[in-house]
Amino acid sequence: MKIAVTAQGPTPDSSVDQRFGRAYWLLFYDEAAQSWEPLENSAARNAVQGAGIQAAQIVAERGASVLITGVTGPKAYQALHAAGVRIMHGASGTVAETLRAFHDDKLREADADSATGGP
């Protein structure tokens, strides 16, 4: 399974970025290989509009089956959901801590009502 996590930096020790579409980095963890692949999210982050949809396309194209982030907006949620990506909200701390929280079932799975883009 491949898991995508939004991050403020390129390593698992980086803090989770609470935003999805405008996150600075997307870190992809490949459980089979036990390896991380960082991807700078500048194309989506700097988009005038549609950042969440662009980031959702990147996550889907990279083969992630799970996205861990703080929040997603409704359009990004729809794009990810249509691609079959599980979306986990409520991430905090470092990327590595958040991955452990996911494996310990401590994150909540997003639904259409919780995809608001933030407070």
Short mmCIF file of N, CA and C in Angstrom, two decimals:
data_model
loop_
_atom_site.label_atom_id
_atom_site.label_comp_id
_atom_site.label_asym_id
_atom_site.label_seq_id
_atom_site.Cartn_x
_atom_site.Cartn_y
_atom_site.Cartn_z
N MET A 1 0.85 -1.17 0.00
CA MET A 1 0.00 0.00 0.00
C MET A 1 0.89 1.23 0.00
N LYS A 2 0.47 2.26 -0.72
CA LYS A 2 1.18 3.53 -0.76
C LYS A 2 0.31 4.57 -0.05
N ILE A 3 0.94 5.34 0.84
CA ILE A 3 0.23 6.33 1.65
C ILE A 3 0.85 7.70 1.38
N ALA A 4 0.01 8.69 1.11
CA ALA A 4 0.46 10.07 0.91
C ALA A 4 0.17 10.87 2.17
N VAL A 5 1.14 11.70 2.58
CA VAL A 5 0.97 12.56 3.75
C VAL A 5 1.38 13.98 3.36
N THR A 6 0.57 14.96 3.72
CA THR A 6 0.93 16.36 3.46
C THR A 6 1.96 16.79 4.49
N ALA A 7 2.97 17.54 4.04
CA ALA A 7 4.06 17.91 4.93
C ALA A 7 4.58 19.31 4.65
N GLN A 8 5.23 19.89 5.66
CA GLN A 8 5.84 21.21 5.51
C GLN A 8 7.28 21.10 5.04
N GLY A 9 7.83 19.89 5.01
CA GLY A 9 9.19 19.67 4.56
C GLY A 9 9.31 18.32 3.89
N PRO A 10 10.51 17.96 3.41
CA PRO A 10 10.68 16.76 2.59
C PRO A 10 11.03 15.46 3.32
N THR A 11 10.97 15.46 4.65
CA THR A 11 11.36 14.25 5.39
C THR A 11 10.25 13.81 6.34
N PRO A 12 10.29 12.55 6.79
CA PRO A 12 9.30 12.07 7.76
C PRO A 12 9.34 12.81 9.10
N ASP A 13 10.44 13.51 9.38
CA ASP A 13 10.53 14.30 10.61
C ASP A 13 9.91 15.68 10.46
N SER A 14 9.47 16.02 9.26
CA SER A 14 8.81 17.31 9.00
C SER A 14 7.43 17.32 9.64
N SER A 15 6.96 18.51 9.95
CA SER A 15 5.60 18.67 10.47
C SER A 15 4.59 18.41 9.36
N VAL A 16 3.44 17.88 9.76
CA VAL A 16 2.34 17.70 8.82
C VAL A 16 1.84 19.07 8.41
N ASP A 17 1.56 19.23 7.13
CA ASP A 17 0.92 20.45 6.64
C ASP A 17 -0.58 20.23 6.75
N GLN A 18 -1.26 21.11 7.45
CA GLN A 18 -2.70 20.95 7.67
C GLN A 18 -3.52 21.13 6.39
N ARG A 19 -2.96 21.82 5.41
CA ARG A 19 -3.66 22.05 4.15
C ARG A 19 -3.37 20.89 3.21
N PHE A 20 -4.30 20.60 2.33
CA PHE A 20 -4.03 19.57 1.33
C PHE A 20 -3.54 20.18 0.03
N GLY A 21 -4.39 20.88 -0.67
CA GLY A 21 -4.04 21.39 -2.00
C GLY A 21 -2.84 22.31 -2.00
N ARG A 22 -2.69 23.10 -0.98
CA ARG A 22 -1.58 24.07 -0.92
C ARG A 22 -0.48 23.63 0.05
N ALA A 23 -0.43 22.34 0.35
CA ALA A 23 0.66 21.81 1.17
C ALA A 23 1.99 22.03 0.45
N TYR A 24 3.03 22.25 1.21
CA TYR A 24 4.35 22.45 0.60
C TYR A 24 4.89 21.16 -0.01
N TRP A 25 4.69 20.05 0.66
CA TRP A 25 5.21 18.76 0.19
C TRP A 25 4.15 17.69 0.31
N LEU A 26 4.26 16.69 -0.54
CA LEU A 26 3.53 15.44 -0.42
C LEU A 26 4.59 14.36 -0.23
N LEU A 27 4.49 13.62 0.86
CA LEU A 27 5.42 12.51 1.10
C LEU A 27 4.67 11.21 0.88
N PHE A 28 5.24 10.35 0.07
CA PHE A 28 4.62 9.07 -0.27
C PHE A 28 5.39 7.96 0.43
N TYR A 29 4.68 7.18 1.24
CA TYR A 29 5.30 6.05 1.93
C TYR A 29 4.86 4.77 1.26
N ASP A 30 5.80 3.98 0.80
CA ASP A 30 5.53 2.68 0.19
C ASP A 30 5.75 1.62 1.26
N GLU A 31 4.66 1.03 1.73
CA GLU A 31 4.78 0.06 2.82
C GLU A 31 5.56 -1.18 2.42
N ALA A 32 5.41 -1.63 1.19
CA ALA A 32 6.12 -2.84 0.74
C ALA A 32 7.63 -2.62 0.75
N ALA A 33 8.07 -1.47 0.27
CA ALA A 33 9.49 -1.16 0.21
C ALA A 33 10.00 -0.48 1.48
N GLN A 34 9.07 -0.07 2.34
CA GLN A 34 9.39 0.70 3.56
C GLN A 34 10.27 1.89 3.23
N SER A 35 9.82 2.66 2.23
CA SER A 35 10.61 3.81 1.78
C SER A 35 9.71 5.03 1.57
N TRP A 36 10.33 6.21 1.69
CA TRP A 36 9.65 7.48 1.49
C TRP A 36 10.08 8.11 0.18
N GLU A 37 9.14 8.77 -0.48
CA GLU A 37 9.45 9.56 -1.67
C GLU A 37 8.83 10.95 -1.49
N PRO A 38 9.66 11.99 -1.36
CA PRO A 38 9.12 13.35 -1.23
C PRO A 38 8.83 13.96 -2.60
N LEU A 39 7.77 14.75 -2.66
CA LEU A 39 7.44 15.46 -3.89
C LEU A 39 7.03 16.87 -3.53
N GLU A 40 7.78 17.84 -4.02
CA GLU A 40 7.41 19.23 -3.77
C GLU A 40 6.11 19.52 -4.51
N ASN A 41 5.18 20.14 -3.83
CA ASN A 41 3.84 20.37 -4.36
C ASN A 41 3.69 21.78 -4.93
N SER A 42 4.74 22.32 -5.53
CA SER A 42 4.72 23.71 -5.98
C SER A 42 3.69 23.97 -7.08
N ALA A 43 3.49 23.04 -7.98
CA ALA A 43 2.54 23.27 -9.08
C ALA A 43 1.13 23.50 -8.54
N ALA A 44 0.67 22.65 -7.64
CA ALA A 44 -0.67 22.82 -7.07
C ALA A 44 -0.69 24.00 -6.10
N ARG A 45 0.34 24.11 -5.26
CA ARG A 45 0.39 25.16 -4.24
C ARG A 45 0.31 26.56 -4.86
N ASN A 46 0.94 26.74 -6.02
CA ASN A 46 0.98 28.05 -6.65
C ASN A 46 -0.14 28.29 -7.65
N ALA A 47 -1.05 27.34 -7.77
CA ALA A 47 -2.17 27.50 -8.71
C ALA A 47 -3.09 28.63 -8.24
N VAL A 48 -3.60 29.39 -9.20
CA VAL A 48 -4.53 30.47 -8.87
C VAL A 48 -5.81 29.88 -8.29
N GLN A 49 -6.26 28.80 -8.88
CA GLN A 49 -7.43 28.08 -8.36
C GLN A 49 -7.28 26.60 -8.70
N GLY A 50 -8.05 25.77 -8.02
CA GLY A 50 -8.01 24.34 -8.30
C GLY A 50 -6.83 23.61 -7.70
N ALA A 51 -6.22 24.18 -6.65
CA ALA A 51 -5.05 23.54 -6.03
C ALA A 51 -5.38 22.15 -5.50
N GLY A 52 -6.54 22.01 -4.87
CA GLY A 52 -6.92 20.71 -4.32
C GLY A 52 -7.13 19.65 -5.38
N ILE A 53 -7.73 20.03 -6.47
CA ILE A 53 -7.96 19.07 -7.56
C ILE A 53 -6.63 18.67 -8.19
N GLN A 54 -5.73 19.63 -8.38
CA GLN A 54 -4.41 19.30 -8.95
C GLN A 54 -3.64 18.37 -8.01
N ALA A 55 -3.66 18.66 -6.73
CA ALA A 55 -2.95 17.81 -5.77
C ALA A 55 -3.60 16.42 -5.72
N ALA A 56 -4.92 16.35 -5.84
CA ALA A 56 -5.62 15.06 -5.85
C ALA A 56 -5.17 14.22 -7.05
N GLN A 57 -5.00 14.87 -8.20
CA GLN A 57 -4.53 14.16 -9.39
C GLN A 57 -3.13 13.59 -9.16
N ILE A 58 -2.27 14.36 -8.51
CA ILE A 58 -0.91 13.89 -8.22
C ILE A 58 -0.96 12.67 -7.31
N VAL A 59 -1.75 12.74 -6.25
CA VAL A 59 -1.87 11.63 -5.31
C VAL A 59 -2.36 10.37 -6.02
N ALA A 60 -3.38 10.52 -6.85
CA ALA A 60 -3.93 9.37 -7.58
C ALA A 60 -2.93 8.82 -8.59
N GLU A 61 -2.26 9.71 -9.34
CA GLU A 61 -1.28 9.27 -10.35
C GLU A 61 -0.11 8.54 -9.72
N ARG A 62 0.25 8.90 -8.50
CA ARG A 62 1.37 8.25 -7.80
C ARG A 62 0.95 6.92 -7.16
N GLY A 63 -0.32 6.58 -7.26
CA GLY A 63 -0.79 5.28 -6.79
C GLY A 63 -1.06 5.18 -5.31
N ALA A 64 -1.25 6.30 -4.63
CA ALA A 64 -1.57 6.25 -3.21
C ALA A 64 -3.01 5.77 -3.02
N SER A 65 -3.21 4.89 -2.06
CA SER A 65 -4.56 4.44 -1.74
C SER A 65 -5.10 5.14 -0.51
N VAL A 66 -4.24 5.87 0.21
CA VAL A 66 -4.63 6.62 1.40
C VAL A 66 -3.95 7.98 1.36
N LEU A 67 -4.69 9.02 1.76
CA LEU A 67 -4.13 10.35 1.95
C LEU A 67 -4.34 10.71 3.42
N ILE A 68 -3.27 11.18 4.06
CA ILE A 68 -3.35 11.67 5.44
C ILE A 68 -3.03 13.15 5.42
N THR A 69 -3.95 13.97 5.97
CA THR A 69 -3.80 15.42 5.95
C THR A 69 -4.59 16.02 7.11
N GLY A 70 -4.52 17.34 7.23
CA GLY A 70 -5.34 18.02 8.23
C GLY A 70 -6.78 18.09 7.76
N VAL A 71 -6.98 18.74 6.61
CA VAL A 71 -8.32 18.89 6.03
C VAL A 71 -8.24 18.91 4.51
N THR A 72 -9.34 18.59 3.87
CA THR A 72 -9.47 18.76 2.42
C THR A 72 -10.71 19.59 2.15
N GLY A 73 -10.72 20.23 1.01
CA GLY A 73 -11.91 20.94 0.57
C GLY A 73 -12.85 20.00 -0.14
N PRO A 74 -14.07 20.44 -0.41
CA PRO A 74 -15.06 19.56 -1.03
C PRO A 74 -14.69 19.08 -2.43
N LYS A 75 -14.07 19.93 -3.24
CA LYS A 75 -13.70 19.51 -4.60
C LYS A 75 -12.56 18.49 -4.57
N ALA A 76 -11.58 18.73 -3.71
CA ALA A 76 -10.48 17.76 -3.57
C ALA A 76 -11.03 16.45 -3.03
N TYR A 77 -11.93 16.52 -2.06
CA TYR A 77 -12.54 15.31 -1.51
C TYR A 77 -13.21 14.51 -2.64
N GLN A 78 -13.99 15.18 -3.46
CA GLN A 78 -14.70 14.50 -4.55
C GLN A 78 -13.72 13.85 -5.51
N ALA A 79 -12.65 14.56 -5.87
CA ALA A 79 -11.66 14.01 -6.81
C ALA A 79 -10.95 12.80 -6.22
N LEU A 80 -10.55 12.90 -4.96
CA LEU A 80 -9.87 11.78 -4.29
C LEU A 80 -10.82 10.59 -4.12
N HIS A 81 -12.03 10.88 -3.70
CA HIS A 81 -13.02 9.81 -3.50
C HIS A 81 -13.29 9.09 -4.82
N ALA A 82 -13.42 9.84 -5.91
CA ALA A 82 -13.67 9.25 -7.22
C ALA A 82 -12.50 8.37 -7.66
N ALA A 83 -11.28 8.71 -7.21
CA ALA A 83 -10.09 7.92 -7.57
C ALA A 83 -9.89 6.73 -6.64
N GLY A 84 -10.77 6.58 -5.65
CA GLY A 84 -10.67 5.44 -4.74
C GLY A 84 -9.65 5.62 -3.63
N VAL A 85 -9.29 6.88 -3.33
CA VAL A 85 -8.31 7.17 -2.28
C VAL A 85 -9.05 7.41 -0.97
N ARG A 86 -8.68 6.67 0.08
CA ARG A 86 -9.22 6.93 1.42
C ARG A 86 -8.58 8.21 1.94
N ILE A 87 -9.37 9.05 2.58
CA ILE A 87 -8.89 10.34 3.07
C ILE A 87 -9.02 10.35 4.58
N MET A 88 -7.89 10.60 5.23
CA MET A 88 -7.87 10.64 6.69
C MET A 88 -7.59 12.08 7.12
N HIS A 89 -8.49 12.64 7.93
CA HIS A 89 -8.34 14.00 8.46
C HIS A 89 -7.82 13.95 9.89
N GLY A 90 -7.38 15.08 10.38
CA GLY A 90 -6.98 15.20 11.77
C GLY A 90 -5.51 14.94 12.02
N ALA A 91 -4.70 14.94 10.98
CA ALA A 91 -3.27 14.69 11.14
C ALA A 91 -2.61 15.84 11.88
N SER A 92 -1.65 15.52 12.75
CA SER A 92 -0.89 16.54 13.46
C SER A 92 0.45 15.94 13.87
N GLY A 93 1.37 16.81 14.29
CA GLY A 93 2.70 16.35 14.67
C GLY A 93 3.56 16.18 13.44
N THR A 94 4.51 15.25 13.53
CA THR A 94 5.37 14.99 12.38
C THR A 94 4.71 13.98 11.45
N VAL A 95 5.26 13.88 10.26
CA VAL A 95 4.75 12.92 9.29
C VAL A 95 4.87 11.50 9.84
N ALA A 96 6.02 11.18 10.43
CA ALA A 96 6.23 9.83 10.99
C ALA A 96 5.23 9.54 12.11
N GLU A 97 4.98 10.52 12.99
CA GLU A 97 4.01 10.33 14.08
C GLU A 97 2.60 10.12 13.53
N THR A 98 2.29 10.87 12.48
CA THR A 98 0.97 10.76 11.86
C THR A 98 0.78 9.40 11.20
N LEU A 99 1.82 8.88 10.58
CA LEU A 99 1.72 7.55 9.98
C LEU A 99 1.45 6.50 11.07
N ARG A 100 2.12 6.63 12.21
CA ARG A 100 1.86 5.71 13.33
C ARG A 100 0.42 5.85 13.82
N ALA A 101 -0.07 7.09 13.92
CA ALA A 101 -1.45 7.32 14.35
C ALA A 101 -2.44 6.66 13.39
N PHE A 102 -2.13 6.73 12.10
CA PHE A 102 -2.99 6.07 11.11
C PHE A 102 -3.02 4.56 11.35
N HIS A 103 -1.86 3.96 11.54
CA HIS A 103 -1.79 2.51 11.77
C HIS A 103 -2.43 2.11 13.09
N ASP A 104 -2.48 3.04 14.04
CA ASP A 104 -3.12 2.77 15.34
C ASP A 104 -4.60 3.15 15.34
N ASP A 105 -5.16 3.46 14.16
CA ASP A 105 -6.57 3.85 14.01
C ASP A 105 -6.95 5.07 14.84
N LYS A 106 -6.05 6.06 14.90
CA LYS A 106 -6.31 7.26 15.69
C LYS A 106 -6.71 8.47 14.84
N LEU A 107 -6.84 8.27 13.54
CA LEU A 107 -7.29 9.35 12.65
C LEU A 107 -8.71 9.06 12.21
N ARG A 108 -9.42 10.10 11.83
CA ARG A 108 -10.81 9.90 11.38
C ARG A 108 -10.87 9.93 9.85
N GLU A 109 -11.65 9.03 9.31
CA GLU A 109 -11.83 9.02 7.85
C GLU A 109 -12.78 10.13 7.45
N ALA A 110 -12.40 10.87 6.43
CA ALA A 110 -13.19 12.00 5.96
C ALA A 110 -14.46 11.52 5.26
N ASP A 111 -15.45 12.36 5.32
CA ASP A 111 -16.65 12.15 4.51
C ASP A 111 -17.00 13.49 3.87
N ALA A 112 -18.02 13.50 3.05
CA ALA A 112 -18.37 14.72 2.32
C ALA A 112 -18.68 15.87 3.26
N ASP A 113 -19.24 15.59 4.44
CA ASP A 113 -19.58 16.66 5.38
C ASP A 113 -18.36 17.26 6.06
N SER A 114 -17.29 16.48 6.22
CA SER A 114 -16.10 17.00 6.90
C SER A 114 -15.10 17.65 5.94
N ALA A 115 -15.38 17.58 4.66
CA ALA A 115 -14.48 18.17 3.65
C ALA A 115 -14.85 19.62 3.43
N THR A 116 -14.38 20.47 4.33
CA THR A 116 -14.76 21.88 4.29
C THR A 116 -13.62 22.79 3.90
N GLY A 117 -12.39 22.29 3.94
CA GLY A 117 -11.24 23.12 3.64
C GLY A 117 -10.70 23.83 4.87
N GLY A 118 -11.29 23.60 6.01
CA GLY A 118 -10.78 24.19 7.24
C GLY A 118 -11.85 24.96 7.99
N PRO A 119 -11.46 25.54 9.11
CA PRO A 119 -12.44 26.24 9.98
C PRO A 119 -12.98 27.51 9.36
#
